[in-house]
mmCIF file of C-alpha atoms in Angstrom:
data_model
loop_
_atom_site.group_PDB
_atom_site.id
_atom_site.type_symbol
_atom_site.label_atom_id
_atom_site.label_comp_id
_atom_site.label_asym_id
_atom_site.label_seq_id
_atom_site.Cartn_x
_atom_site.Cartn_y
_atom_site.Cartn_z
ATOM 1 C CA ASP A 1 7.804 49.433 -1.649
ATOM 2 C CA ALA A 2 5.679 48.149 -4.670
ATOM 3 C CA GLY A 3 5.616 44.595 -3.848
ATOM 4 C CA VAL A 4 5.767 41.866 -6.259
ATOM 5 C CA ILE A 5 4.640 42.978 -9.692
ATOM 6 C CA GLN A 6 3.215 40.514 -12.163
ATOM 7 C CA SER A 7 1.908 40.817 -15.695
ATOM 8 C CA PRO A 8 -0.118 40.277 -17.127
ATOM 9 C CA ARG A 9 -2.922 39.758 -14.486
ATOM 10 C CA HIS A 10 -5.294 38.098 -16.978
ATOM 11 C CA GLU A 11 -4.423 36.213 -20.352
ATOM 12 C CA VAL A 12 -6.756 34.157 -22.478
ATOM 13 C CA THR A 13 -5.293 32.374 -25.490
ATOM 14 C CA GLU A 14 -5.754 29.308 -27.540
ATOM 15 C CA MET A 15 -4.453 26.316 -27.259
ATOM 16 C CA GLY A 16 -1.249 25.778 -28.904
ATOM 17 C CA GLN A 17 0.074 29.665 -28.434
ATOM 18 C CA GLU A 18 2.699 30.702 -26.742
ATOM 19 C CA VAL A 19 2.290 32.083 -23.092
ATOM 20 C CA THR A 20 4.774 34.362 -21.624
ATOM 21 C CA LEU A 21 3.981 35.378 -17.738
ATOM 22 C CA ARG A 22 6.198 37.904 -15.950
ATOM 23 C CA CYS A 23 7.650 38.592 -12.872
ATOM 24 C CA LYS A 24 9.255 41.665 -10.976
ATOM 25 C CA PRO A 25 10.458 40.817 -7.354
ATOM 26 C CA ILE A 26 10.480 42.829 -4.458
ATOM 27 C CA SER A 27 13.820 44.892 -4.851
ATOM 28 C CA GLY A 28 16.920 43.266 -2.562
ATOM 29 C CA HIS A 29 15.237 39.914 -2.439
ATOM 30 C CA ASP A 30 17.504 37.063 -3.601
ATOM 31 C CA TYR A 31 14.936 34.204 -4.203
ATOM 32 C CA LEU A 32 12.311 33.994 -6.501
ATOM 33 C CA PHE A 33 9.494 31.278 -6.531
ATOM 34 C CA TRP A 34 7.150 30.506 -9.152
ATOM 35 C CA TYR A 35 3.697 28.502 -7.915
ATOM 36 C CA ARG A 36 0.447 27.185 -10.167
ATOM 37 C CA GLN A 37 -2.743 27.251 -8.087
ATOM 38 C CA THR A 38 -5.681 25.088 -9.386
ATOM 39 C CA MET A 39 -8.959 23.869 -7.654
ATOM 40 C CA MET A 40 -7.536 20.269 -8.233
ATOM 41 C CA ARG A 41 -4.202 20.428 -7.053
ATOM 42 C CA GLY A 42 -4.344 23.544 -4.751
ATOM 43 C CA LEU A 43 -1.176 25.518 -4.723
ATOM 44 C CA GLU A 44 2.109 23.985 -6.513
ATOM 45 C CA LEU A 45 5.730 25.236 -6.170
ATOM 46 C CA LEU A 46 6.698 25.171 -9.858
ATOM 47 C CA ILE A 47 10.536 26.231 -9.711
ATOM 48 C CA TYR A 48 12.740 28.563 -7.418
ATOM 49 C CA PHE A 49 15.574 30.682 -8.238
ATOM 50 C CA ASN A 50 18.140 31.986 -5.840
ATOM 51 C CA ASN A 51 20.511 34.869 -6.869
ATOM 52 C CA ASN A 52 19.225 34.554 -10.392
ATOM 53 C CA VAL A 53 20.040 31.028 -10.553
ATOM 54 C CA PRO A 54 17.549 28.298 -10.601
ATOM 55 C CA ILE A 55 17.603 25.956 -7.559
ATOM 56 C CA ASP A 56 14.877 23.548 -7.854
ATOM 57 C CA ASP A 57 12.576 23.008 -11.166
ATOM 58 C CA SER A 58 11.332 19.419 -10.303
ATOM 59 C CA GLY A 59 7.860 21.093 -9.685
ATOM 60 C CA MET A 60 7.748 22.055 -13.629
ATOM 61 C CA PRO A 61 5.194 19.883 -15.136
ATOM 62 C CA GLU A 62 6.679 19.408 -18.399
ATOM 63 C CA ASP A 63 9.136 20.133 -21.371
ATOM 64 C CA ARG A 64 6.440 23.047 -22.496
ATOM 65 C CA PHE A 65 7.190 25.006 -19.570
ATOM 66 C CA SER A 66 10.256 26.984 -18.922
ATOM 67 C CA ALA A 67 11.248 29.653 -16.808
ATOM 68 C CA LYS A 68 14.162 32.588 -17.036
ATOM 69 C CA MET A 69 15.693 35.092 -14.429
ATOM 70 C CA PRO A 70 18.096 37.045 -16.782
ATOM 71 C CA ASN A 71 18.394 39.395 -13.596
ATOM 72 C CA ALA A 72 17.782 40.135 -10.133
ATOM 73 C CA SER A 73 14.714 42.222 -11.107
ATOM 74 C CA PHE A 74 12.705 39.937 -13.802
ATOM 75 C CA SER A 75 11.884 36.683 -14.260
ATOM 76 C CA THR A 76 9.696 34.893 -17.076
ATOM 77 C CA LEU A 77 7.717 31.711 -17.233
ATOM 78 C CA LYS A 78 6.832 30.308 -20.625
ATOM 79 C CA ILE A 79 4.460 27.971 -21.721
ATOM 80 C CA GLN A 80 4.902 26.960 -25.010
ATOM 81 C CA PRO A 81 2.829 25.109 -26.591
ATOM 82 C CA SER A 82 -0.234 25.889 -24.231
ATOM 83 C CA GLU A 83 -2.862 23.513 -23.444
ATOM 84 C CA PRO A 84 -6.249 24.005 -21.767
ATOM 85 C CA ARG A 85 -5.079 22.016 -18.642
ATOM 86 C CA ASP A 86 -2.620 24.520 -18.218
ATOM 87 C CA SER A 87 -5.429 26.951 -17.223
ATOM 88 C CA ALA A 88 -4.782 28.431 -13.393
ATOM 89 C CA VAL A 89 -3.341 31.283 -11.541
ATOM 90 C CA TYR A 90 0.263 31.670 -11.607
ATOM 91 C CA PHE A 91 2.108 33.187 -8.829
ATOM 92 C CA CYS A 92 5.250 34.816 -8.290
ATOM 93 C CA ALA A 93 6.711 35.183 -4.778
ATOM 94 C CA SER A 94 10.118 36.609 -3.440
ATOM 95 C CA SER A 95 11.974 36.300 -0.258
ATOM 96 C CA TRP A 96 14.975 37.156 1.464
ATOM 97 C CA TRP A 97 16.997 34.388 2.602
ATOM 98 C CA GLY A 98 14.330 32.088 1.716
ATOM 99 C CA VAL A 99 12.586 32.738 4.825
ATOM 100 C CA ALA A 100 8.792 34.629 4.705
ATOM 101 C CA GLN A 101 7.546 34.610 1.137
ATOM 102 C CA TYR A 102 5.615 37.353 -0.327
ATOM 103 C CA PHE A 103 3.140 36.739 -3.537
ATOM 104 C CA GLY A 104 2.268 38.917 -6.234
ATOM 105 C CA PRO A 105 -1.179 39.250 -7.374
ATOM 106 C CA GLY A 106 -1.281 36.379 -9.668
ATOM 107 C CA THR A 107 -1.802 35.905 -13.352
ATOM 108 C CA ARG A 108 -5.330 34.177 -14.269
ATOM 109 C CA LEU A 109 -4.421 32.064 -17.211
ATOM 110 C CA LEU A 110 -7.486 30.719 -19.622
ATOM 111 C CA VAL A 111 -6.585 28.371 -22.424
ATOM 112 C CA LEU A 112 -9.407 27.588 -24.730
ATOM 113 C CA GLY B 1 7.260 14.089 0.625
ATOM 114 C CA ILE B 2 6.124 16.150 3.690
ATOM 115 C CA GLN B 3 2.382 15.972 4.546
ATOM 116 C CA VAL B 4 0.294 18.833 5.706
ATOM 117 C CA GLU B 5 -3.371 18.636 7.200
ATOM 118 C CA GLN B 6 -5.390 21.629 8.076
ATOM 119 C CA SER B 7 -8.564 21.633 10.117
ATOM 120 C CA PRO B 8 -11.082 22.375 9.811
ATOM 121 C CA PRO B 9 -11.680 22.550 6.376
ATOM 122 C CA ASP B 10 -14.501 25.188 6.640
ATOM 123 C CA LEU B 11 -15.383 27.408 9.347
ATOM 124 C CA ILE B 12 -18.338 30.149 9.788
ATOM 125 C CA LEU B 13 -18.231 32.215 12.767
ATOM 126 C CA GLN B 14 -19.982 35.432 13.887
ATOM 127 C CA GLU B 15 -18.331 38.935 13.986
ATOM 128 C CA GLY B 16 -16.776 39.253 17.027
ATOM 129 C CA ALA B 17 -16.248 35.157 17.707
ATOM 130 C CA ASN B 18 -12.688 33.756 18.390
ATOM 131 C CA SER B 19 -11.071 31.055 16.357
ATOM 132 C CA THR B 20 -8.333 28.463 16.144
ATOM 133 C CA LEU B 21 -7.003 27.028 13.164
ATOM 134 C CA ARG B 22 -4.618 23.936 13.282
ATOM 135 C CA CYS B 23 -1.950 22.614 10.724
ATOM 136 C CA ASN B 24 -0.418 19.454 11.337
ATOM 137 C CA PHE B 25 2.753 18.181 9.430
ATOM 138 C CA SER B 26 4.439 14.969 9.049
ATOM 139 C CA ASP B 27 8.286 15.500 9.209
ATOM 140 C CA SER B 28 10.501 17.816 10.983
ATOM 141 C CA VAL B 29 10.309 21.302 9.350
ATOM 142 C CA ASN B 30 12.378 24.354 9.672
ATOM 143 C CA ASN B 31 10.438 26.698 7.584
ATOM 144 C CA LEU B 32 6.895 27.178 8.342
ATOM 145 C CA GLN B 33 4.278 30.358 7.120
ATOM 146 C CA TRP B 34 0.889 30.987 7.223
ATOM 147 C CA PHE B 35 -0.872 33.052 4.705
ATOM 148 C CA HIS B 36 -4.413 34.246 3.866
ATOM 149 C CA GLN B 37 -5.919 34.288 0.641
ATOM 150 C CA ASN B 38 -8.592 36.752 0.587
ATOM 151 C CA PRO B 39 -11.737 36.754 -1.763
ATOM 152 C CA TRP B 40 -9.700 38.537 -4.460
ATOM 153 C CA GLY B 41 -7.072 35.448 -4.608
ATOM 154 C CA GLN B 42 -4.283 37.771 -3.156
ATOM 155 C CA LEU B 43 -1.974 35.776 -0.942
ATOM 156 C CA ILE B 44 -0.846 37.598 1.940
ATOM 157 C CA ASN B 45 2.052 36.513 4.351
ATOM 158 C CA LEU B 46 0.660 36.095 8.174
ATOM 159 C CA PHE B 47 3.333 34.622 9.895
ATOM 160 C CA TYR B 48 6.860 33.212 9.315
ATOM 161 C CA ILE B 49 6.807 30.812 12.554
ATOM 162 C CA PRO B 50 9.096 27.767 12.542
ATOM 163 C CA SER B 51 8.845 27.621 16.225
ATOM 164 C CA GLY B 52 7.766 29.583 18.741
ATOM 165 C CA THR B 53 5.053 32.197 19.196
ATOM 166 C CA LYS B 54 4.339 35.517 17.121
ATOM 167 C CA GLN B 55 1.494 38.128 17.694
ATOM 168 C CA ASN B 56 0.390 40.523 15.157
ATOM 169 C CA GLY B 57 -2.873 42.604 16.036
ATOM 170 C CA ARG B 58 -5.734 40.098 16.267
ATOM 171 C CA LEU B 59 -3.536 37.571 14.992
ATOM 172 C CA SER B 60 -1.199 35.087 16.699
ATOM 173 C CA ALA B 61 0.195 31.759 15.536
ATOM 174 C CA THR B 62 2.269 29.108 17.635
ATOM 175 C CA THR B 63 4.274 26.205 16.504
ATOM 176 C CA VAL B 64 5.220 23.442 18.376
ATOM 177 C CA ALA B 65 8.062 21.898 16.282
ATOM 178 C CA THR B 66 8.246 18.842 18.650
ATOM 179 C CA GLU B 67 5.102 17.754 18.114
ATOM 180 C CA ARG B 68 4.603 18.670 14.591
ATOM 181 C CA TYR B 69 1.955 21.416 14.930
ATOM 182 C CA SER B 70 1.008 24.875 14.497
ATOM 183 C CA LEU B 71 -1.895 26.856 15.552
ATOM 184 C CA LEU B 72 -3.200 30.103 14.175
ATOM 185 C CA TYR B 73 -5.333 32.138 16.566
ATOM 186 C CA ILE B 74 -7.738 34.838 15.410
ATOM 187 C CA SER B 75 -9.719 37.036 17.716
ATOM 188 C CA SER B 76 -12.537 39.309 17.246
ATOM 189 C CA SER B 77 -13.225 38.438 13.984
ATOM 190 C CA GLN B 78 -14.410 40.539 11.375
ATOM 191 C CA THR B 79 -15.896 40.023 7.718
ATOM 192 C CA THR B 80 -12.155 41.148 6.349
ATOM 193 C CA ASP B 81 -10.880 38.161 7.754
ATOM 194 C CA SER B 82 -13.060 35.789 5.448
ATOM 195 C CA GLY B 83 -10.949 33.601 3.019
ATOM 196 C CA VAL B 84 -8.608 30.646 2.851
ATOM 197 C CA TYR B 85 -5.932 30.451 5.745
ATOM 198 C CA PHE B 86 -3.025 28.177 4.312
ATOM 199 C CA CYS B 87 0.028 26.849 6.173
ATOM 200 C CA ALA B 88 2.915 25.959 4.315
ATOM 201 C CA VAL B 89 6.183 24.284 5.361
ATOM 202 C CA ALA B 90 9.469 23.125 4.057
ATOM 203 C CA THR B 91 11.966 20.981 5.363
ATOM 204 C CA GLY B 92 15.946 20.234 4.509
ATOM 205 C CA GLY B 93 16.959 23.609 3.154
ATOM 206 C CA GLY B 94 13.793 25.287 4.072
ATOM 207 C CA ASN B 95 12.587 26.910 0.920
ATOM 208 C CA LYS B 96 10.546 24.314 -1.048
ATOM 209 C CA LEU B 97 7.504 25.258 0.561
ATOM 210 C CA THR B 98 4.352 22.627 0.506
ATOM 211 C CA PHE B 99 1.172 23.887 1.040
ATOM 212 C CA GLY B 100 -1.648 22.519 3.260
ATOM 213 C CA THR B 101 -5.453 22.508 1.679
ATOM 214 C CA GLY B 102 -6.384 25.299 3.448
ATOM 215 C CA THR B 103 -9.284 26.315 5.984
ATOM 216 C CA GLN B 104 -11.982 28.392 4.313
ATOM 217 C CA LEU B 105 -13.133 30.885 6.899
ATOM 218 C CA LYS B 106 -16.378 32.918 6.151
ATOM 219 C CA VAL B 107 -17.333 35.632 8.960
ATOM 220 C CA GLU B 108 -20.681 37.114 8.990
ATOM 221 C CA LEU B 109 -22.121 40.001 10.463
#
């Protein structure tokens, strides 16, 4: 299996621009998670889906963030408009039955 | 929310040494996982271990759920073991992981 795939791996953008991060979970996994990692706050869960349905989005920082999962093999995390404080590494993870989570390589986002 | 404390925060070992990393949590959990974040940033799942003991090669883990702690043992450490080790736990439904602050491990030749 190819593992969890994320794109892009690196993104540099200017404040105010829209950013879209993409994730392909491991085939057959029914849970998908979006995390953010920063030096100040560590690893934080933003939102997770079960069978393509958002279950808990309480970690989404504000309305500028949105996530979708249109099908079992694709999810997006969108930031609009982006701000410098959104700079972080964003991870996508997937699991089967919500147990062991497998992480993608992450997207390093820098907002100037 | 649940609190997760990991110790020690930093650890330096000589290659071949053994070590024990600890994770304490403040509430009952039904999901506990150990991860290794390598120097390139990749997060690797080591164990899913809400209770009991598991072993995988030179690594093993034990969770004593009734006493709210988990231990990760690394034997015969190698330089490739360097990185940050995270413990993550979830309560209730079991999917919303809360991560500890990690143990930064450096293995030297």
